[in-house]
Amino acid sequence: MNRIILLVILLSAGLFAKAQQANTVKNVKGLKANFSAPVLAAYQESAKTKIEDFYQYLQLLSDVSVSKELKNEVRLNILFLFKNKEVLMKDIASNGKNSLPLSLLISQIENTPSLKFEVGEISSQQIEPDSWQTTYTVKVLNDGKKSELNLSQRVYLTKDSKTFGGNSKEVWQTFLGEIE
Protein backbone atom coordinates (compact mmCIF):
# COMPACT_ATOMS: atom_id res chain seq x y z
CA MET A 1 0.00 0.00 0.00
CA ASN A 2 2.81 2.41 0.90
CA ARG A 3 4.50 1.55 -2.41
CA ILE A 4 1.36 2.50 -4.31
CA ILE A 5 1.12 5.81 -2.49
CA LEU A 6 4.83 6.47 -3.11
CA LEU A 7 4.41 5.56 -6.79
CA VAL A 8 1.41 7.90 -7.12
CA ILE A 9 3.38 10.72 -5.46
CA LEU A 10 6.38 10.16 -7.75
CA LEU A 11 4.20 10.03 -10.85
CA SER A 12 2.38 13.19 -9.76
CA ALA A 13 5.67 14.97 -9.10
CA GLY A 14 6.97 13.89 -12.51
CA LEU A 15 3.82 15.12 -14.26
CA PHE A 16 3.98 18.38 -12.32
CA ALA A 17 7.63 18.91 -13.33
CA LYS A 18 6.76 18.13 -16.96
CA ALA A 19 3.86 20.62 -16.83
CA GLN A 20 6.14 23.29 -15.34
CA GLN A 21 8.73 22.64 -18.05
CA ALA A 22 6.05 22.91 -20.75
CA ASN A 23 4.83 26.14 -19.18
CA THR A 24 8.37 27.58 -19.26
CA VAL A 25 8.72 26.73 -22.94
CA LYS A 26 5.30 28.26 -23.57
CA ASN A 27 6.35 31.55 -21.87
CA VAL A 28 9.41 31.84 -24.09
CA LYS A 29 7.25 31.67 -27.23
CA GLY A 30 5.52 34.93 -26.39
CA LEU A 31 2.11 36.48 -26.12
CA LYS A 32 0.35 34.34 -28.73
CA ALA A 33 1.40 31.21 -26.85
CA ASN A 34 0.49 32.60 -23.41
CA PHE A 35 -2.93 34.04 -24.20
CA SER A 36 -5.95 32.98 -26.17
CA ALA A 37 -7.01 35.30 -28.99
CA PRO A 38 -9.95 36.80 -26.99
CA VAL A 39 -7.74 37.51 -23.95
CA LEU A 40 -5.05 39.12 -26.09
CA ALA A 41 -7.75 41.17 -27.85
CA ALA A 42 -8.95 42.40 -24.43
CA TYR A 43 -5.43 43.53 -23.54
CA GLN A 44 -5.17 45.28 -26.91
CA GLU A 45 -8.48 47.03 -26.26
CA SER A 46 -7.15 48.17 -22.87
CA ALA A 47 -4.06 49.54 -24.64
CA LYS A 48 -6.25 51.53 -27.04
CA THR A 49 -7.90 53.18 -24.06
CA LYS A 50 -4.47 54.02 -22.60
CA ILE A 51 -3.42 55.64 -25.88
CA GLU A 52 -6.59 57.75 -25.91
CA ASP A 53 -6.02 58.67 -22.24
CA PHE A 54 -2.44 59.72 -23.07
CA TYR A 55 -3.65 62.32 -25.58
CA GLN A 56 -6.41 63.54 -23.25
CA TYR A 57 -3.79 64.02 -20.53
CA LEU A 58 -1.57 65.94 -22.96
CA GLN A 59 -4.50 68.18 -23.83
CA LEU A 60 -5.08 68.87 -20.12
CA LEU A 61 -1.40 69.76 -19.68
CA SER A 62 -1.71 72.29 -22.48
CA ASP A 63 -4.88 73.86 -21.09
CA VAL A 64 -4.03 77.22 -19.48
CA SER A 65 -7.12 77.10 -17.23
CA VAL A 66 -5.97 73.89 -15.47
CA SER A 67 -4.41 74.44 -12.03
CA LYS A 68 -0.78 73.60 -11.22
CA GLU A 69 -1.88 70.90 -8.78
CA LEU A 70 -4.00 69.16 -11.39
CA LYS A 71 -1.19 69.44 -13.96
CA ASN A 72 1.15 67.73 -11.47
CA GLU A 73 -1.35 64.86 -11.13
CA VAL A 74 -1.77 64.66 -14.90
CA ARG A 75 2.00 64.51 -15.38
CA LEU A 76 2.20 61.59 -12.92
CA ASN A 77 -0.67 59.80 -14.66
CA ILE A 78 1.13 60.11 -17.99
CA LEU A 79 4.28 58.59 -16.51
CA PHE A 80 2.25 55.67 -15.09
CA LEU A 81 1.13 54.79 -18.62
CA PHE A 82 4.74 54.06 -19.62
CA LYS A 83 7.13 51.40 -18.30
CA ASN A 84 10.18 53.41 -19.44
CA LYS A 85 9.89 57.05 -18.38
CA GLU A 86 12.49 58.24 -20.91
CA VAL A 87 11.10 56.46 -23.95
CA LEU A 88 11.56 58.29 -27.25
CA MET A 89 8.49 59.93 -28.74
CA LYS A 90 7.69 61.74 -31.96
CA ASP A 91 7.43 65.45 -31.29
CA ILE A 92 3.68 65.63 -31.87
CA ALA A 93 3.51 69.34 -31.05
CA SER A 94 5.84 70.12 -33.97
CA ASN A 95 4.46 67.93 -36.78
CA GLY A 96 6.31 64.81 -35.59
CA LYS A 97 9.55 65.74 -37.33
CA ASN A 98 11.89 64.99 -34.41
CA SER A 99 12.05 62.45 -31.59
CA LEU A 100 12.49 63.38 -27.95
CA PRO A 101 12.27 61.72 -24.52
CA LEU A 102 8.85 61.53 -22.88
CA SER A 103 9.82 63.96 -20.11
CA LEU A 104 10.83 66.58 -22.68
CA LEU A 105 7.62 66.05 -24.65
CA ILE A 106 5.59 66.59 -21.48
CA SER A 107 7.42 69.87 -20.77
CA GLN A 108 7.00 71.02 -24.35
CA ILE A 109 3.26 70.26 -24.35
CA GLU A 110 2.87 72.02 -21.02
CA ASN A 111 4.49 75.14 -22.49
CA THR A 112 2.35 75.13 -25.65
CA PRO A 113 -1.02 76.66 -24.75
CA SER A 114 -4.33 75.23 -25.90
CA LEU A 115 -3.26 72.20 -27.94
CA LYS A 116 -6.10 69.92 -28.99
CA PHE A 117 -5.71 66.25 -29.93
CA GLU A 118 -8.08 63.93 -31.74
CA VAL A 119 -7.09 60.27 -31.99
CA GLY A 120 -8.30 58.34 -35.04
CA GLU A 121 -8.86 54.61 -35.46
CA ILE A 122 -6.30 52.56 -33.51
CA SER A 123 -5.33 49.15 -34.87
CA SER A 124 -2.99 46.53 -33.43
CA GLN A 125 -0.63 44.45 -35.51
CA GLN A 126 2.74 42.67 -35.53
CA ILE A 127 2.54 40.75 -32.26
CA GLU A 128 6.04 40.19 -30.86
CA PRO A 129 7.02 38.01 -27.88
CA ASP A 130 6.32 40.77 -25.32
CA SER A 131 4.62 43.55 -27.28
CA TRP A 132 2.66 44.60 -30.33
CA GLN A 133 2.67 47.54 -32.67
CA THR A 134 -0.32 49.88 -32.86
CA THR A 135 -0.98 52.37 -35.61
CA TYR A 136 -3.26 55.39 -35.50
CA THR A 137 -3.66 58.97 -36.64
CA VAL A 138 -3.67 62.03 -34.42
CA LYS A 139 -5.09 65.35 -35.49
CA VAL A 140 -3.32 68.19 -33.69
CA LEU A 141 -4.83 71.65 -33.48
CA ASN A 142 -2.12 74.15 -32.53
CA ASP A 143 -2.84 77.87 -32.60
CA GLY A 144 -5.48 77.50 -35.33
CA LYS A 145 -3.27 75.24 -37.47
CA LYS A 146 -4.41 71.66 -37.96
CA SER A 147 -2.00 68.83 -38.74
CA GLU A 148 -2.51 65.10 -38.98
CA LEU A 149 0.15 62.60 -37.97
CA ASN A 150 0.26 58.90 -38.83
CA LEU A 151 1.90 57.26 -35.83
CA SER A 152 3.07 53.83 -34.80
CA GLN A 153 3.40 53.00 -31.10
CA ARG A 154 4.68 49.90 -29.36
CA VAL A 155 2.60 48.54 -26.48
CA TYR A 156 4.18 46.17 -23.97
CA LEU A 157 2.44 43.46 -21.98
CA THR A 158 4.52 42.54 -18.96
CA LYS A 159 4.09 40.46 -15.85
CA ASP A 160 4.59 42.47 -12.67
CA SER A 161 4.43 41.58 -9.02
CA LYS A 162 1.75 43.53 -7.16
CA THR A 163 1.35 43.66 -3.39
CA PHE A 164 -2.14 43.78 -1.90
CA GLY A 165 -1.77 44.19 1.84
CA GLY A 166 0.40 41.24 2.90
CA ASN A 167 -0.23 39.27 -0.29
CA SER A 168 1.79 39.41 -3.47
CA LYS A 169 0.46 38.36 -6.86
CA GLU A 170 1.79 38.26 -10.43
CA VAL A 171 -0.41 40.32 -12.79
CA TRP A 172 -0.15 41.19 -16.48
CA GLN A 173 -0.18 44.89 -17.35
CA THR A 174 -0.05 46.92 -20.55
CA PHE A 175 2.37 49.82 -20.84
CA LEU A 176 2.80 52.28 -23.66
CA GLY A 177 6.13 52.45 -25.44
CA GLU A 178 7.93 54.46 -28.09
CA ILE A 179 6.06 56.42 -30.75
CA GLU A 180 7.51 56.39 -34.25
PDB file of C-alpha atoms in Angstrom:
ATOM      1  CA  MET A   1       0.000   0.000   0.000  1.00  0.00           C
ATOM      2  CA  ASN A   2       2.810   2.408   0.895  1.00  0.00           C
ATOM      3  CA  ARG A   3       4.501   1.553  -2.411  1.00  0.00           C
ATOM      4  CA  ILE A   4       1.363   2.497  -4.312  1.00  0.00           C
ATOM      5  CA  ILE A   5       1.122   5.809  -2.488  1.00  0.00           C
ATOM      6  CA  LEU A   6       4.829   6.471  -3.107  1.00  0.00           C
ATOM      7  CA  LEU A   7       4.408   5.560  -6.788  1.00  0.00           C
ATOM      8  CA  VAL A   8       1.408   7.896  -7.123  1.00  0.00           C
ATOM      9  CA  ILE A   9       3.376  10.718  -5.461  1.00  0.00           C
ATOM     10  CA  LEU A  10       6.383  10.157  -7.747  1.00  0.00           C
ATOM     11  CA  LEU A  11       4.200  10.033 -10.851  1.00  0.00           C
ATOM     12  CA  SER A  12       2.377  13.189  -9.758  1.00  0.00           C
ATOM     13  CA  ALA A  13       5.665  14.974  -9.102  1.00  0.00           C
ATOM     14  CA  GLY A  14       6.967  13.890 -12.514  1.00  0.00           C
ATOM     15  CA  LEU A  15       3.820  15.123 -14.258  1.00  0.00           C
ATOM     16  CA  PHE A  16       3.985  18.384 -12.317  1.00  0.00           C
ATOM     17  CA  ALA A  17       7.628  18.910 -13.329  1.00  0.00           C
ATOM     18  CA  LYS A  18       6.761  18.135 -16.961  1.00  0.00           C
ATOM     19  CA  ALA A  19       3.858  20.617 -16.834  1.00  0.00           C
ATOM     20  CA  GLN A  20       6.142  23.291 -15.340  1.00  0.00           C
ATOM     21  CA  GLN A  21       8.726  22.642 -18.046  1.00  0.00           C
ATOM     22  CA  ALA A  22       6.048  22.908 -20.749  1.00  0.00           C
ATOM     23  CA  ASN A  23       4.830  26.143 -19.184  1.00  0.00           C
ATOM     24  CA  THR A  24       8.369  27.575 -19.256  1.00  0.00           C
ATOM     25  CA  VAL A  25       8.719  26.728 -22.943  1.00  0.00           C
ATOM     26  CA  LYS A  26       5.298  28.263 -23.565  1.00  0.00           C
ATOM     27  CA  ASN A  27       6.354  31.551 -21.871  1.00  0.00           C
ATOM     28  CA  VAL A  28       9.413  31.838 -24.094  1.00  0.00           C
ATOM     29  CA  LYS A  29       7.248  31.668 -27.234  1.00  0.00           C
ATOM     30  CA  GLY A  30       5.518  34.930 -26.392  1.00  0.00           C
ATOM     31  CA  LEU A  31       2.108  36.482 -26.121  1.00  0.00           C
ATOM     32  CA  LYS A  32       0.354  34.342 -28.731  1.00  0.00           C
ATOM     33  CA  ALA A  33       1.401  31.207 -26.851  1.00  0.00           C
ATOM     34  CA  ASN A  34       0.486  32.599 -23.414  1.00  0.00           C
ATOM     35  CA  PHE A  35      -2.931  34.043 -24.202  1.00  0.00           C
ATOM     36  CA  SER A  36      -5.954  32.981 -26.170  1.00  0.00           C
ATOM     37  CA  ALA A  37      -7.012  35.299 -28.986  1.00  0.00           C
ATOM     38  CA  PRO A  38      -9.952  36.799 -26.991  1.00  0.00           C
ATOM     39  CA  VAL A  39      -7.743  37.510 -23.953  1.00  0.00           C
ATOM     40  CA  LEU A  40      -5.048  39.118 -26.091  1.00  0.00           C
ATOM     41  CA  ALA A  41      -7.749  41.169 -27.849  1.00  0.00           C
ATOM     42  CA  ALA A  42      -8.952  42.395 -24.428  1.00  0.00           C
ATOM     43  CA  TYR A  43      -5.425  43.533 -23.537  1.00  0.00           C
ATOM     44  CA  GLN A  44      -5.171  45.278 -26.908  1.00  0.00           C
ATOM     45  CA  GLU A  45      -8.483  47.031 -26.261  1.00  0.00           C
ATOM     46  CA  SER A  46      -7.151  48.174 -22.872  1.00  0.00           C
ATOM     47  CA  ALA A  47      -4.062  49.539 -24.635  1.00  0.00           C
ATOM     48  CA  LYS A  48      -6.248  51.530 -27.043  1.00  0.00           C
ATOM     49  CA  THR A  49      -7.899  53.183 -24.057  1.00  0.00           C
ATOM     50  CA  LYS A  50      -4.475  54.025 -22.604  1.00  0.00           C
ATOM     51  CA  ILE A  51      -3.416  55.640 -25.882  1.00  0.00           C
ATOM     52  CA  GLU A  52      -6.587  57.748 -25.913  1.00  0.00           C
ATOM     53  CA  ASP A  53      -6.016  58.666 -22.243  1.00  0.00           C
ATOM     54  CA  PHE A  54      -2.444  59.717 -23.067  1.00  0.00           C
ATOM     55  CA  TYR A  55      -3.653  62.315 -25.575  1.00  0.00           C
ATOM     56  CA  GLN A  56      -6.414  63.539 -23.251  1.00  0.00           C
ATOM     57  CA  TYR A  57      -3.787  64.018 -20.533  1.00  0.00           C
ATOM     58  CA  LEU A  58      -1.565  65.937 -22.957  1.00  0.00           C
ATOM     59  CA  GLN A  59      -4.496  68.184 -23.832  1.00  0.00           C
ATOM     60  CA  LEU A  60      -5.079  68.871 -20.125  1.00  0.00           C
ATOM     61  CA  LEU A  61      -1.400  69.762 -19.680  1.00  0.00           C
ATOM     62  CA  SER A  62      -1.710  72.295 -22.483  1.00  0.00           C
ATOM     63  CA  ASP A  63      -4.883  73.862 -21.088  1.00  0.00           C
ATOM     64  CA  VAL A  64      -4.032  77.220 -19.479  1.00  0.00           C
ATOM     65  CA  SER A  65      -7.120  77.096 -17.235  1.00  0.00           C
ATOM     66  CA  VAL A  66      -5.968  73.893 -15.469  1.00  0.00           C
ATOM     67  CA  SER A  67      -4.414  74.438 -12.026  1.00  0.00           C
ATOM     68  CA  LYS A  68      -0.780  73.604 -11.217  1.00  0.00           C
ATOM     69  CA  GLU A  69      -1.879  70.902  -8.781  1.00  0.00           C
ATOM     70  CA  LEU A  70      -4.001  69.163 -11.394  1.00  0.00           C
ATOM     71  CA  LYS A  71      -1.191  69.440 -13.957  1.00  0.00           C
ATOM     72  CA  ASN A  72       1.151  67.728 -11.472  1.00  0.00           C
ATOM     73  CA  GLU A  73      -1.348  64.861 -11.130  1.00  0.00           C
ATOM     74  CA  VAL A  74      -1.773  64.656 -14.904  1.00  0.00           C
ATOM     75  CA  ARG A  75       1.997  64.506 -15.376  1.00  0.00           C
ATOM     76  CA  LEU A  76       2.197  61.586 -12.915  1.00  0.00           C
ATOM     77  CA  ASN A  77      -0.673  59.797 -14.660  1.00  0.00           C
ATOM     78  CA  ILE A  78       1.129  60.112 -17.989  1.00  0.00           C
ATOM     79  CA  LEU A  79       4.277  58.591 -16.508  1.00  0.00           C
ATOM     80  CA  PHE A  80       2.249  55.665 -15.087  1.00  0.00           C
ATOM     81  CA  LEU A  81       1.127  54.793 -18.622  1.00  0.00           C
ATOM     82  CA  PHE A  82       4.743  54.058 -19.615  1.00  0.00           C
ATOM     83  CA  LYS A  83       7.134  51.398 -18.304  1.00  0.00           C
ATOM     84  CA  ASN A  84      10.180  53.406 -19.438  1.00  0.00           C
ATOM     85  CA  LYS A  85       9.891  57.047 -18.384  1.00  0.00           C
ATOM     86  CA  GLU A  86      12.493  58.238 -20.909  1.00  0.00           C
ATOM     87  CA  VAL A  87      11.096  56.457 -23.949  1.00  0.00           C
ATOM     88  CA  LEU A  88      11.559  58.287 -27.250  1.00  0.00           C
ATOM     89  CA  MET A  89       8.493  59.928 -28.743  1.00  0.00           C
ATOM     90  CA  LYS A  90       7.686  61.742 -31.958  1.00  0.00           C
ATOM     91  CA  ASP A  91       7.431  65.447 -31.290  1.00  0.00           C
ATOM     92  CA  ILE A  92       3.678  65.630 -31.874  1.00  0.00           C
ATOM     93  CA  ALA A  93       3.511  69.336 -31.052  1.00  0.00           C
ATOM     94  CA  SER A  94       5.843  70.120 -33.967  1.00  0.00           C
ATOM     95  CA  ASN A  95       4.456  67.928 -36.776  1.00  0.00           C
ATOM     96  CA  GLY A  96       6.307  64.811 -35.587  1.00  0.00           C
ATOM     97  CA  LYS A  97       9.553  65.735 -37.326  1.00  0.00           C
ATOM     98  CA  ASN A  98      11.895  64.987 -34.408  1.00  0.00           C
ATOM     99  CA  SER A  99      12.049  62.445 -31.586  1.00  0.00           C
ATOM    100  CA  LEU A 100      12.494  63.378 -27.949  1.00  0.00           C
ATOM    101  CA  PRO A 101      12.267  61.722 -24.520  1.00  0.00           C
ATOM    102  CA  LEU A 102       8.847  61.531 -22.881  1.00  0.00           C
ATOM    103  CA  SER A 103       9.822  63.963 -20.106  1.00  0.00           C
ATOM    104  CA  LEU A 104      10.835  66.582 -22.681  1.00  0.00           C
ATOM    105  CA  LEU A 105       7.617  66.047 -24.652  1.00  0.00           C
ATOM    106  CA  ILE A 106       5.591  66.587 -21.476  1.00  0.00           C
ATOM    107  CA  SER A 107       7.423  69.870 -20.771  1.00  0.00           C
ATOM    108  CA  GLN A 108       6.997  71.018 -24.353  1.00  0.00           C
ATOM    109  CA  ILE A 109       3.258  70.261 -24.349  1.00  0.00           C
ATOM    110  CA  GLU A 110       2.867  72.024 -21.017  1.00  0.00           C
ATOM    111  CA  ASN A 111       4.493  75.144 -22.489  1.00  0.00           C
ATOM    112  CA  THR A 112       2.351  75.134 -25.649  1.00  0.00           C
ATOM    113  CA  PRO A 113      -1.017  76.661 -24.753  1.00  0.00           C
ATOM    114  CA  SER A 114      -4.334  75.226 -25.895  1.00  0.00           C
ATOM    115  CA  LEU A 115      -3.260  72.199 -27.938  1.00  0.00           C
ATOM    116  CA  LYS A 116      -6.100  69.920 -28.986  1.00  0.00           C
ATOM    117  CA  PHE A 117      -5.707  66.248 -29.932  1.00  0.00           C
ATOM    118  CA  GLU A 118      -8.081  63.926 -31.740  1.00  0.00           C
ATOM    119  CA  VAL A 119      -7.093  60.266 -31.989  1.00  0.00           C
ATOM    120  CA  GLY A 120      -8.296  58.342 -35.043  1.00  0.00           C
ATOM    121  CA  GLU A 121      -8.860  54.609 -35.456  1.00  0.00           C
ATOM    122  CA  ILE A 122      -6.302  52.556 -33.512  1.00  0.00           C
ATOM    123  CA  SER A 123      -5.335  49.151 -34.873  1.00  0.00           C
ATOM    124  CA  SER A 124      -2.994  46.530 -33.434  1.00  0.00           C
ATOM    125  CA  GLN A 125      -0.631  44.452 -35.513  1.00  0.00           C
ATOM    126  CA  GLN A 126       2.743  42.669 -35.526  1.00  0.00           C
ATOM    127  CA  ILE A 127       2.540  40.748 -32.261  1.00  0.00           C
ATOM    128  CA  GLU A 128       6.044  40.195 -30.859  1.00  0.00           C
ATOM    129  CA  PRO A 129       7.025  38.014 -27.881  1.00  0.00           C
ATOM    130  CA  ASP A 130       6.322  40.772 -25.317  1.00  0.00           C
ATOM    131  CA  SER A 131       4.624  43.547 -27.279  1.00  0.00           C
ATOM    132  CA  TRP A 132       2.657  44.598 -30.327  1.00  0.00           C
ATOM    133  CA  GLN A 133       2.669  47.542 -32.666  1.00  0.00           C
ATOM    134  CA  THR A 134      -0.322  49.884 -32.859  1.00  0.00           C
ATOM    135  CA  THR A 135      -0.980  52.371 -35.610  1.00  0.00           C
ATOM    136  CA  TYR A 136      -3.264  55.390 -35.498  1.00  0.00           C
ATOM    137  CA  THR A 137      -3.655  58.966 -36.637  1.00  0.00           C
ATOM    138  CA  VAL A 138      -3.669  62.027 -34.417  1.00  0.00           C
ATOM    139  CA  LYS A 139      -5.091  65.353 -35.487  1.00  0.00           C
ATOM    140  CA  VAL A 140      -3.319  68.187 -33.693  1.00  0.00           C
ATOM    141  CA  LEU A 141      -4.833  71.652 -33.478  1.00  0.00           C
ATOM    142  CA  ASN A 142      -2.123  74.146 -32.528  1.00  0.00           C
ATOM    143  CA  ASP A 143      -2.838  77.874 -32.602  1.00  0.00           C
ATOM    144  CA  GLY A 144      -5.478  77.501 -35.326  1.00  0.00           C
ATOM    145  CA  LYS A 145      -3.273  75.237 -37.469  1.00  0.00           C
ATOM    146  CA  LYS A 146      -4.411  71.657 -37.958  1.00  0.00           C
ATOM    147  CA  SER A 147      -2.003  68.832 -38.739  1.00  0.00           C
ATOM    148  CA  GLU A 148      -2.514  65.100 -38.978  1.00  0.00           C
ATOM    149  CA  LEU A 149       0.151  62.602 -37.970  1.00  0.00           C
ATOM    150  CA  ASN A 150       0.263  58.901 -38.829  1.00  0.00           C
ATOM    151  CA  LEU A 151       1.897  57.257 -35.830  1.00  0.00           C
ATOM    152  CA  SER A 152       3.068  53.830 -34.798  1.00  0.00           C
ATOM    153  CA  GLN A 153       3.402  52.999 -31.105  1.00  0.00           C
ATOM    154  CA  ARG A 154       4.685  49.898 -29.364  1.00  0.00           C
ATOM    155  CA  VAL A 155       2.605  48.541 -26.484  1.00  0.00           C
ATOM    156  CA  TYR A 156       4.185  46.168 -23.974  1.00  0.00           C
ATOM    157  CA  LEU A 157       2.439  43.455 -21.977  1.00  0.00           C
ATOM    158  CA  THR A 158       4.515  42.543 -18.957  1.00  0.00           C
ATOM    159  CA  LYS A 159       4.095  40.457 -15.850  1.00  0.00           C
ATOM    160  CA  ASP A 160       4.590  42.468 -12.671  1.00  0.00           C
ATOM    161  CA  SER A 161       4.435  41.576  -9.022  1.00  0.00           C
ATOM    162  CA  LYS A 162       1.746  43.531  -7.159  1.00  0.00           C
ATOM    163  CA  THR A 163       1.351  43.661  -3.393  1.00  0.00           C
ATOM    164  CA  PHE A 164      -2.137  43.775  -1.900  1.00  0.00           C
ATOM    165  CA  GLY A 165      -1.774  44.186   1.840  1.00  0.00           C
ATOM    166  CA  GLY A 166       0.401  41.244   2.896  1.00  0.00           C
ATOM    167  CA  ASN A 167      -0.230  39.272  -0.292  1.00  0.00           C
ATOM    168  CA  SER A 168       1.794  39.408  -3.471  1.00  0.00           C
ATOM    169  CA  LYS A 169       0.456  38.363  -6.863  1.00  0.00           C
ATOM    170  CA  GLU A 170       1.790  38.261 -10.433  1.00  0.00           C
ATOM    171  CA  VAL A 171      -0.406  40.318 -12.786  1.00  0.00           C
ATOM    172  CA  TRP A 172      -0.153  41.191 -16.478  1.00  0.00           C
ATOM    173  CA  GLN A 173      -0.178  44.894 -17.349  1.00  0.00           C
ATOM    174  CA  THR A 174      -0.048  46.920 -20.546  1.00  0.00           C
ATOM    175  CA  PHE A 175       2.367  49.817 -20.837  1.00  0.00           C
ATOM    176  CA  LEU A 176       2.797  52.279 -23.655  1.00  0.00           C
ATOM    177  CA  GLY A 177       6.127  52.447 -25.440  1.00  0.00           C
ATOM    178  CA  GLU A 178       7.935  54.460 -28.092  1.00  0.00           C
ATOM    179  CA  ILE A 179       6.061  56.417 -30.749  1.00  0.00           C
ATOM    180  CA  GLU A 180       7.507  56.386 -34.253  1.00  0.00           C
TER     181      GLU A 180
END
